[in-house]
Short mmCIF file of C-alpha atoms in Angstrom, two decimals:
data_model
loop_
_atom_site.label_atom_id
_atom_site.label_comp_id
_atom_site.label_asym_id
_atom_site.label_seq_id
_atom_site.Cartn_x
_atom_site.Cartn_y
_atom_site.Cartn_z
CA UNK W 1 10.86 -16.04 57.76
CA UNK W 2 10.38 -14.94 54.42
CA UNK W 3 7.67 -13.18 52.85
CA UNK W 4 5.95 -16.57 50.83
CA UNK W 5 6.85 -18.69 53.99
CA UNK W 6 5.01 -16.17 55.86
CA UNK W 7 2.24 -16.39 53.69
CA UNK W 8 2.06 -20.42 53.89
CA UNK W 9 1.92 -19.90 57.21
CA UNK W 10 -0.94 -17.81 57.78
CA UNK W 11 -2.82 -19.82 55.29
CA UNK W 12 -2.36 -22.33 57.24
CA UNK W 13 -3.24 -20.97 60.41
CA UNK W 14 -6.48 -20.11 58.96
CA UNK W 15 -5.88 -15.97 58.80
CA UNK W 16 -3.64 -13.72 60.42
CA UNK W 17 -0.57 -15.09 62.97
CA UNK W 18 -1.52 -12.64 65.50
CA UNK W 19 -4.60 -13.95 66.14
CA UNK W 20 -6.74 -11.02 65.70
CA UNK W 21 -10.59 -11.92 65.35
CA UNK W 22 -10.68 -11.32 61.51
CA UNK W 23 -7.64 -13.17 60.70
CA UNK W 24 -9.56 -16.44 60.71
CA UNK W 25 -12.09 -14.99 58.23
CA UNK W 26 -9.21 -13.70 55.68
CA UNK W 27 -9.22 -15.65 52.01
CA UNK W 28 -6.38 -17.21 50.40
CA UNK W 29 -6.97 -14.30 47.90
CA UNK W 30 -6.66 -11.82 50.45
CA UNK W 31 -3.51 -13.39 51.97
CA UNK W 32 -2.08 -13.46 48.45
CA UNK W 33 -3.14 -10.02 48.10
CA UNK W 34 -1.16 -8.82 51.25
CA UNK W 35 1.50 -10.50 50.75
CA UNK W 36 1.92 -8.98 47.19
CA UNK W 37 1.60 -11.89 45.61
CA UNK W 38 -0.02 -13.28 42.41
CA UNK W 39 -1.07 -16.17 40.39
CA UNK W 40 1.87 -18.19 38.43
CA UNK W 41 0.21 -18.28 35.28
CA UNK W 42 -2.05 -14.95 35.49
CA UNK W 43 -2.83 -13.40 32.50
CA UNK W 44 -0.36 -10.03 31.35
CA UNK W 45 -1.64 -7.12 30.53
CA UNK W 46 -2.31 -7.00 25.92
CA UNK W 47 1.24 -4.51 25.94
CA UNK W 48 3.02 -7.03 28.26
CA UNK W 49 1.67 -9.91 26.25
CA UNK W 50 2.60 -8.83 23.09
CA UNK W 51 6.19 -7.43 24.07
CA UNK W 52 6.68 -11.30 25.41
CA UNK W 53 5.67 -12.36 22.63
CA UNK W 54 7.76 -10.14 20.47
CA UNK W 55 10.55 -11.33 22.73
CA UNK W 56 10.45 -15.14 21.63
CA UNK W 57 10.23 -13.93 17.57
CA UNK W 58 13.15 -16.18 17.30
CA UNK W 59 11.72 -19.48 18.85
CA UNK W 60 8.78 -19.15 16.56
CA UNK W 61 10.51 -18.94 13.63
CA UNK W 62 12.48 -21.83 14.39
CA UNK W 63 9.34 -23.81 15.46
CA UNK W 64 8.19 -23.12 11.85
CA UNK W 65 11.29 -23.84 9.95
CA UNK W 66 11.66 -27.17 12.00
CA UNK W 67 8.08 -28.39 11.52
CA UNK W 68 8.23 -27.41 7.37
CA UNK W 69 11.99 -30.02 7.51
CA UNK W 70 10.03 -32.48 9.64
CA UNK W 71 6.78 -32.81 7.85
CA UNK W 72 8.21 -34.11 4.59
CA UNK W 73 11.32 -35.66 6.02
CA UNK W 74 10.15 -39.20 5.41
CA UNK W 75 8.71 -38.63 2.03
CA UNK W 76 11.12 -39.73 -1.28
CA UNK W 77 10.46 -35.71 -3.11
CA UNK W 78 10.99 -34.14 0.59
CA UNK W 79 10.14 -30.57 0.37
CA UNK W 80 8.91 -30.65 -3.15
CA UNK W 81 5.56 -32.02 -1.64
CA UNK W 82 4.91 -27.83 -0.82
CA UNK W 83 4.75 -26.79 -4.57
CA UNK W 84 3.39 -30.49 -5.80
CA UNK W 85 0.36 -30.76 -3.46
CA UNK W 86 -1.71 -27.25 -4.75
CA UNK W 87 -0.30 -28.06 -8.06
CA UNK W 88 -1.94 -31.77 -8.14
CA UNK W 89 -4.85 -30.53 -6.38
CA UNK W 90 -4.91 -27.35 -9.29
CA UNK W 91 -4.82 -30.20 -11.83
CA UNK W 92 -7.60 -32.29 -10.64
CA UNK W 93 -9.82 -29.11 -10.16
CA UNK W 94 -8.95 -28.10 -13.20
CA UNK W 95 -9.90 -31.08 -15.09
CA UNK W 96 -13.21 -31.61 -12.99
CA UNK W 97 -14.18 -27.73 -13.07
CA UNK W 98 -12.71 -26.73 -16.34
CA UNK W 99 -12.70 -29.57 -18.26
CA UNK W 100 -16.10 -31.56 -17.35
CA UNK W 101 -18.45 -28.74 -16.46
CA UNK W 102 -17.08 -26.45 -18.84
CA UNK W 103 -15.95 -23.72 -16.15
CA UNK W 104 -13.08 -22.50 -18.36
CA UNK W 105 -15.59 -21.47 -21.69
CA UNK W 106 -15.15 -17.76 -22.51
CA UNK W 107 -12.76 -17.07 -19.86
CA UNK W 108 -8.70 -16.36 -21.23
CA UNK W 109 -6.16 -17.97 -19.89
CA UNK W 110 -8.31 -20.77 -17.29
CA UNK W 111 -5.10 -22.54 -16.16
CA UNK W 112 -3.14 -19.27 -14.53
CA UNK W 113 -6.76 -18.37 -13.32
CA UNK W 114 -7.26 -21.57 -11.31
CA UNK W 115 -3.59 -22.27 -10.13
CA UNK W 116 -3.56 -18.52 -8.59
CA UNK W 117 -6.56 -19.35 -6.74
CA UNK W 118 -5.78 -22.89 -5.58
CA UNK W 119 -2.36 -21.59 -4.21
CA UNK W 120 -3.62 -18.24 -2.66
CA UNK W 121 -6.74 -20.41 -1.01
CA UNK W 122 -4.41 -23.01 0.11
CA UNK W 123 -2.68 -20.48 2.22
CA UNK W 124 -5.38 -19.21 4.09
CA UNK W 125 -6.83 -22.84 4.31
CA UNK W 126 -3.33 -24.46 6.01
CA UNK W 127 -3.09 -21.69 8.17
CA UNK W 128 -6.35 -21.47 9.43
CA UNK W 129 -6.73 -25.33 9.77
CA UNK W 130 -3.27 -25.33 11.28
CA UNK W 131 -3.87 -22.87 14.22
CA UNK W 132 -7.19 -24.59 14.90
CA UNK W 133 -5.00 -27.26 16.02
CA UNK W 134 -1.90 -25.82 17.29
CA UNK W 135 -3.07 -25.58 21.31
CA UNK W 136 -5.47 -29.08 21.14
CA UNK W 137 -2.28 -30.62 19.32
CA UNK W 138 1.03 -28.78 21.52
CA UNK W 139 -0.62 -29.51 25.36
CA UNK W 140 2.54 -31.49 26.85
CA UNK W 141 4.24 -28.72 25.46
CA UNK W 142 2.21 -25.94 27.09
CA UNK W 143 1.87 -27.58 30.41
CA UNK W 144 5.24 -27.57 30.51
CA UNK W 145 6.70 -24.81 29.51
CA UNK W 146 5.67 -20.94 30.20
CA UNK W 147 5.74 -18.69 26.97
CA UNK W 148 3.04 -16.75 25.38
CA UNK W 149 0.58 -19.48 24.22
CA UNK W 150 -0.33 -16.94 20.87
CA UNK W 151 3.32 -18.09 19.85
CA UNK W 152 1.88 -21.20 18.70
CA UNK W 153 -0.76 -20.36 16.34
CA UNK W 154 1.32 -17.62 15.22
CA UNK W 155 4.43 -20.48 14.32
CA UNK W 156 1.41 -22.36 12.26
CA UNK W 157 0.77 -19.69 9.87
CA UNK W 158 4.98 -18.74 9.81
CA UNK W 159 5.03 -21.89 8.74
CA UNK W 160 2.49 -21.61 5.61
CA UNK W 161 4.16 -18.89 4.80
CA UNK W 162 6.94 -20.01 3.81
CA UNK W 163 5.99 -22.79 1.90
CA UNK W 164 3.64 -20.62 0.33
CA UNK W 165 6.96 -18.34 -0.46
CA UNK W 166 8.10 -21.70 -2.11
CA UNK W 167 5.39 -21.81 -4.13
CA UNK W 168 4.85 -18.30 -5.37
CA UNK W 169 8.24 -18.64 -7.50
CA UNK W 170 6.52 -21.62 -9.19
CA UNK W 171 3.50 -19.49 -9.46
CA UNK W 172 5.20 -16.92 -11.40
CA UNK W 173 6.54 -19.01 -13.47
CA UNK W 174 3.26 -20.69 -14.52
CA UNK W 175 2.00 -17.52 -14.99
CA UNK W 176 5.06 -16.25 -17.81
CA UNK W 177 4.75 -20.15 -19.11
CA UNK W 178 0.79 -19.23 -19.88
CA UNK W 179 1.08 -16.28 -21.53
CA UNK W 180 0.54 -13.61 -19.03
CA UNK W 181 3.28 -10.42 -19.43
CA UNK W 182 5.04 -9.22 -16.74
CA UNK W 183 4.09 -5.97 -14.73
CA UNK W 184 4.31 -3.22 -13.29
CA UNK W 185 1.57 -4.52 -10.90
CA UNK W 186 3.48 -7.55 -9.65
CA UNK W 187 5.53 -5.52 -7.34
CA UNK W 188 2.48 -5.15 -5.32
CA UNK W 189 2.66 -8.85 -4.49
CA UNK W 190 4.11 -8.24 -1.57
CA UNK W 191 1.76 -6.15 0.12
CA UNK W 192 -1.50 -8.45 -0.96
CA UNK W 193 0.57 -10.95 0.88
CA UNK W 194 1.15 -9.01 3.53
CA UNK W 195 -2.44 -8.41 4.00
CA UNK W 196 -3.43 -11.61 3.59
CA UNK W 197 -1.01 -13.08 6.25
CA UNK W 198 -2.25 -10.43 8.61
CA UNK W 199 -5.62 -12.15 8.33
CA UNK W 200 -4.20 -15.80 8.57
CA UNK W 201 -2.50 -15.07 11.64
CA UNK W 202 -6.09 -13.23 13.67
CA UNK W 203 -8.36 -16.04 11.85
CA UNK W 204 -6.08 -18.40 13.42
CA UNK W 205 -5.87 -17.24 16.75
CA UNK W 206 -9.53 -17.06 17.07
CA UNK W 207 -9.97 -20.78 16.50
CA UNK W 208 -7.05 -21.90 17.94
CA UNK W 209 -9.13 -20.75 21.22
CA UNK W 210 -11.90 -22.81 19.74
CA UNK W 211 -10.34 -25.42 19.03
CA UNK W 212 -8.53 -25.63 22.51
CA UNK W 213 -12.12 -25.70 24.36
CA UNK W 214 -14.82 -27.38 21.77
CA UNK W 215 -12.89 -30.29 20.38
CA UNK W 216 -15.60 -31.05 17.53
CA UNK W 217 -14.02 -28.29 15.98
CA UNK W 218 -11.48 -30.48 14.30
CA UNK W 219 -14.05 -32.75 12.89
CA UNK W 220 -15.84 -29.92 12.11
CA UNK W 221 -13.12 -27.66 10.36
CA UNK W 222 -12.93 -30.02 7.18
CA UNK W 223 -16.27 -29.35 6.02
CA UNK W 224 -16.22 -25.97 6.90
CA UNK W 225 -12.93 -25.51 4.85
CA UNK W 226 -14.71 -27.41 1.61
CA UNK W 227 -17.55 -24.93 1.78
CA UNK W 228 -15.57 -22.40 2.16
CA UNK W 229 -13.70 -23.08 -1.12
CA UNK W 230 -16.81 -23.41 -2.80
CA UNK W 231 -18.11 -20.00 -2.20
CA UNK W 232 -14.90 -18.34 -3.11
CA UNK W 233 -14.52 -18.20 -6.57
CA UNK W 234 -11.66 -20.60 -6.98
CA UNK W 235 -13.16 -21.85 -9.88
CA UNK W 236 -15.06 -19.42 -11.58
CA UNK W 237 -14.87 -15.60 -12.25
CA UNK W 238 -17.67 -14.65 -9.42
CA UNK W 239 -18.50 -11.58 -11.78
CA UNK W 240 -18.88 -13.73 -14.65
CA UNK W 241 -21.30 -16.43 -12.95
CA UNK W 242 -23.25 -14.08 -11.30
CA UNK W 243 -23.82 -12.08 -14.51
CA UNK W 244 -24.28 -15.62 -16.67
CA UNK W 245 -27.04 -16.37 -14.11
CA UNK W 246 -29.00 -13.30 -14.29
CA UNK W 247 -28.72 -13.48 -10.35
CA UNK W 248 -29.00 -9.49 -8.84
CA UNK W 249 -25.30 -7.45 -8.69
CA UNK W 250 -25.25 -7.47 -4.54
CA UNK W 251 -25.54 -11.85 -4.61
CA UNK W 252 -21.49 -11.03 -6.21
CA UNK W 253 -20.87 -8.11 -3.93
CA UNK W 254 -21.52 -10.38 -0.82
CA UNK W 255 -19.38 -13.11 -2.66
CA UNK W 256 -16.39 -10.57 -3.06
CA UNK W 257 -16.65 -9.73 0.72
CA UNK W 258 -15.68 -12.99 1.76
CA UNK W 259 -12.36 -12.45 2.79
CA UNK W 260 -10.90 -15.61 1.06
CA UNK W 261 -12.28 -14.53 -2.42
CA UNK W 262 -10.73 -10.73 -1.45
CA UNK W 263 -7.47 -12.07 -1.25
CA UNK W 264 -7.58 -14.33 -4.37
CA UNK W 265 -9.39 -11.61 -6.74
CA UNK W 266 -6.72 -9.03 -5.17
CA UNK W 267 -3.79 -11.68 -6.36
CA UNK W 268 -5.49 -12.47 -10.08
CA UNK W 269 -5.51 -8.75 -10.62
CA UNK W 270 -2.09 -8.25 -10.04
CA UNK W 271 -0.70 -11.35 -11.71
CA UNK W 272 -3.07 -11.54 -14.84
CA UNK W 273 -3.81 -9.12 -17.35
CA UNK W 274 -7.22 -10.95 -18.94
CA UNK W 275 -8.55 -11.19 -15.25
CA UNK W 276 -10.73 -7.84 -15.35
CA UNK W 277 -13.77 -8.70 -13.16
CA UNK W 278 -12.75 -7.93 -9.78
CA UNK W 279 -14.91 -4.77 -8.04
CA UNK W 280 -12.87 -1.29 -7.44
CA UNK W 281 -12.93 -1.43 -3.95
CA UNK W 282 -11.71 -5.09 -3.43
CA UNK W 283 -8.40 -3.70 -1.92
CA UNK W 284 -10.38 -2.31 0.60
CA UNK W 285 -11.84 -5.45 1.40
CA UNK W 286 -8.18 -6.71 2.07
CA UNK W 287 -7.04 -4.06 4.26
CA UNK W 288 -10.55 -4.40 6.84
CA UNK W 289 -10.35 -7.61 7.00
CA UNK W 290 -6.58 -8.05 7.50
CA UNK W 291 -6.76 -5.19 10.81
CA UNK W 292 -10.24 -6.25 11.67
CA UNK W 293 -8.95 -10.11 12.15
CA UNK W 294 -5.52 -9.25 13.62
CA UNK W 295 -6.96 -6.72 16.23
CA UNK W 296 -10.19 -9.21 17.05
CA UNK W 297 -8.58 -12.32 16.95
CA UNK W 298 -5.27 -11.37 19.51
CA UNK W 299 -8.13 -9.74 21.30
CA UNK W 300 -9.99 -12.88 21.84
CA UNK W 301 -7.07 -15.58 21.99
CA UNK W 302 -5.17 -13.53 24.93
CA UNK W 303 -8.15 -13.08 27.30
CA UNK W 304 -8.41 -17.06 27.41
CA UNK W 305 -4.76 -16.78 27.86
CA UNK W 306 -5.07 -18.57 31.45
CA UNK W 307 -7.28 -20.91 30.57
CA UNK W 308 -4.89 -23.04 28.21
CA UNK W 309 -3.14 -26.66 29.07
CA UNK W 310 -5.72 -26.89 31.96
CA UNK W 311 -8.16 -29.15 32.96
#
């Protein structure tokens, strides 16, 4: 008899085949335990975990790719929709913000100001809201299937990412079209995106395990997103307002922190010359908030690792 039939057995006997007195006292996790063997879907050690996960790279880029061709499949522009939707939403900010209440008064070059914000906040936004969903939304597909569950919310901000990729050409263009030179500085666009993808992917791991558990979250995660643009100087110069409303200098320093605002101020400096406000150490800002989020939030979504498709 083999070693799990052996097993079965015993369990259920009730303990131990040779019918010593302590056999019938012996748990199912002690028979499992001398038997050598384990849960199906236990949880892997972090190394293990993130070598599987390494290991299916290629399926999540292909998840990605074949969500971005599927979301705008049925639509008449297609995949234009990825450049068209921060741009409209840059246009009615921009006439609401900078037009009506006069946002866009002393400050050079207001259009390349707010279209660099909308598109670097839209980022973080989609792939933050995105991974909130991505286990609450993907459960036939977890229940049946066994692969690193992180490779989900980690497909939903792949996926951003390259539409945001998409978008950044148009960015720089806007940019030239408005008057801003090109730099030496822009070759650092990289690495701000870098960092700022680094973030995307820990903040959404952390409520992807939210999400999975308190389902409110997605009624929730709207609002939450709309303050959260509010309060990070999308449309204003934080510096500027701050200063304008004889408010104390740490109100802007706590502003800056936010990593959303970090990100954008980080982007404005490298992409436009008039944009002068942002604090010296705003880079590192980026950087702690792109390892602290990464480390915390693969931290937090793998020890629930067990717990997801169930119930």
């Amino acid at each position: 008899m083999s070693q799990p039939e052996s097993a079965l057995a015993d369990a259920r006997a009730g303990g131990r085949k040779d019918g010593t007195p302590s056999a019938g006292k012996e748990s199912l996790a002690q028979l499992a335990e001398r038997y050598g063997l384990r849960r199906a879907i236990a949880r892997p050690s972090l190394p293990v975990y993130l070598r599987q996960l390494w290991e299916r790279r290629h399926f999540v880029l292909t998840y990605a790719t074949s969500r971005n061709i599927s979301k705008y499949s049925n639509s008449a522009l297609g995949q234009l929709w990825q450049v068209l939707t921060p741009l409209l939403n840059a246009a009615i900010y921009w006439l609401m913000f900078g037009l009506i209440l006069g946002a866009a008064k002393g400050m050079d070059n207001y259009t390349a100001f707010l279209i660099t914000g909308m598109f670097v906040f839209t980022y973080t936004q989609r792939a933050v809201s995105g991974g909130a969903k991505s286990i609450s939304g993907n459960l036939s597909l977890i229940r049946a299937l066994h692969f690193p569950r992180a490779a989900l919310p980690l497909a939903y901000t792949v996926q951003e990412l390259q539409q945001l990729l998409i978008s950044m050409g148009v960015l720089a263009v806007l940019v030239l079209v408005t008057g801003e030179p090109l730099t030496w500085s822009w070759l650092l666009v990289p690495v701000a995106l870098l960092l700022q993808t680094m973030f995307n992917i820990g903040a959404s791991l952390v409520l992807a395990r939210i999400g999975a558990f308190a389902r409110d979250m997605n009624q929730l995660l709207p609002f939450i997103m709309r303050t959260w643009l509010y309060s990070s100087g999308v449309f204003f110069a934080i510096g500027d307002k701050i200063r304008d409303a004889d408010i104390p200098q740490i109100f802007a320093d706590i502003l800056y922190i936010n990593p959303a605002a970090a990100y954008i101020e980080v982007m404005r400096e490298l992409l436009l010359k008039s944009h002068t406000t942002a604090p010296p150490w705003i880079w590192g800002v980026c950087v702690f908030w792109a390892v602290f989020a990464l480390l915390v939030g693969f931290w937090y979504f793998w020890r629930a690792e067990e717990r997801y498709g169930r119930g």
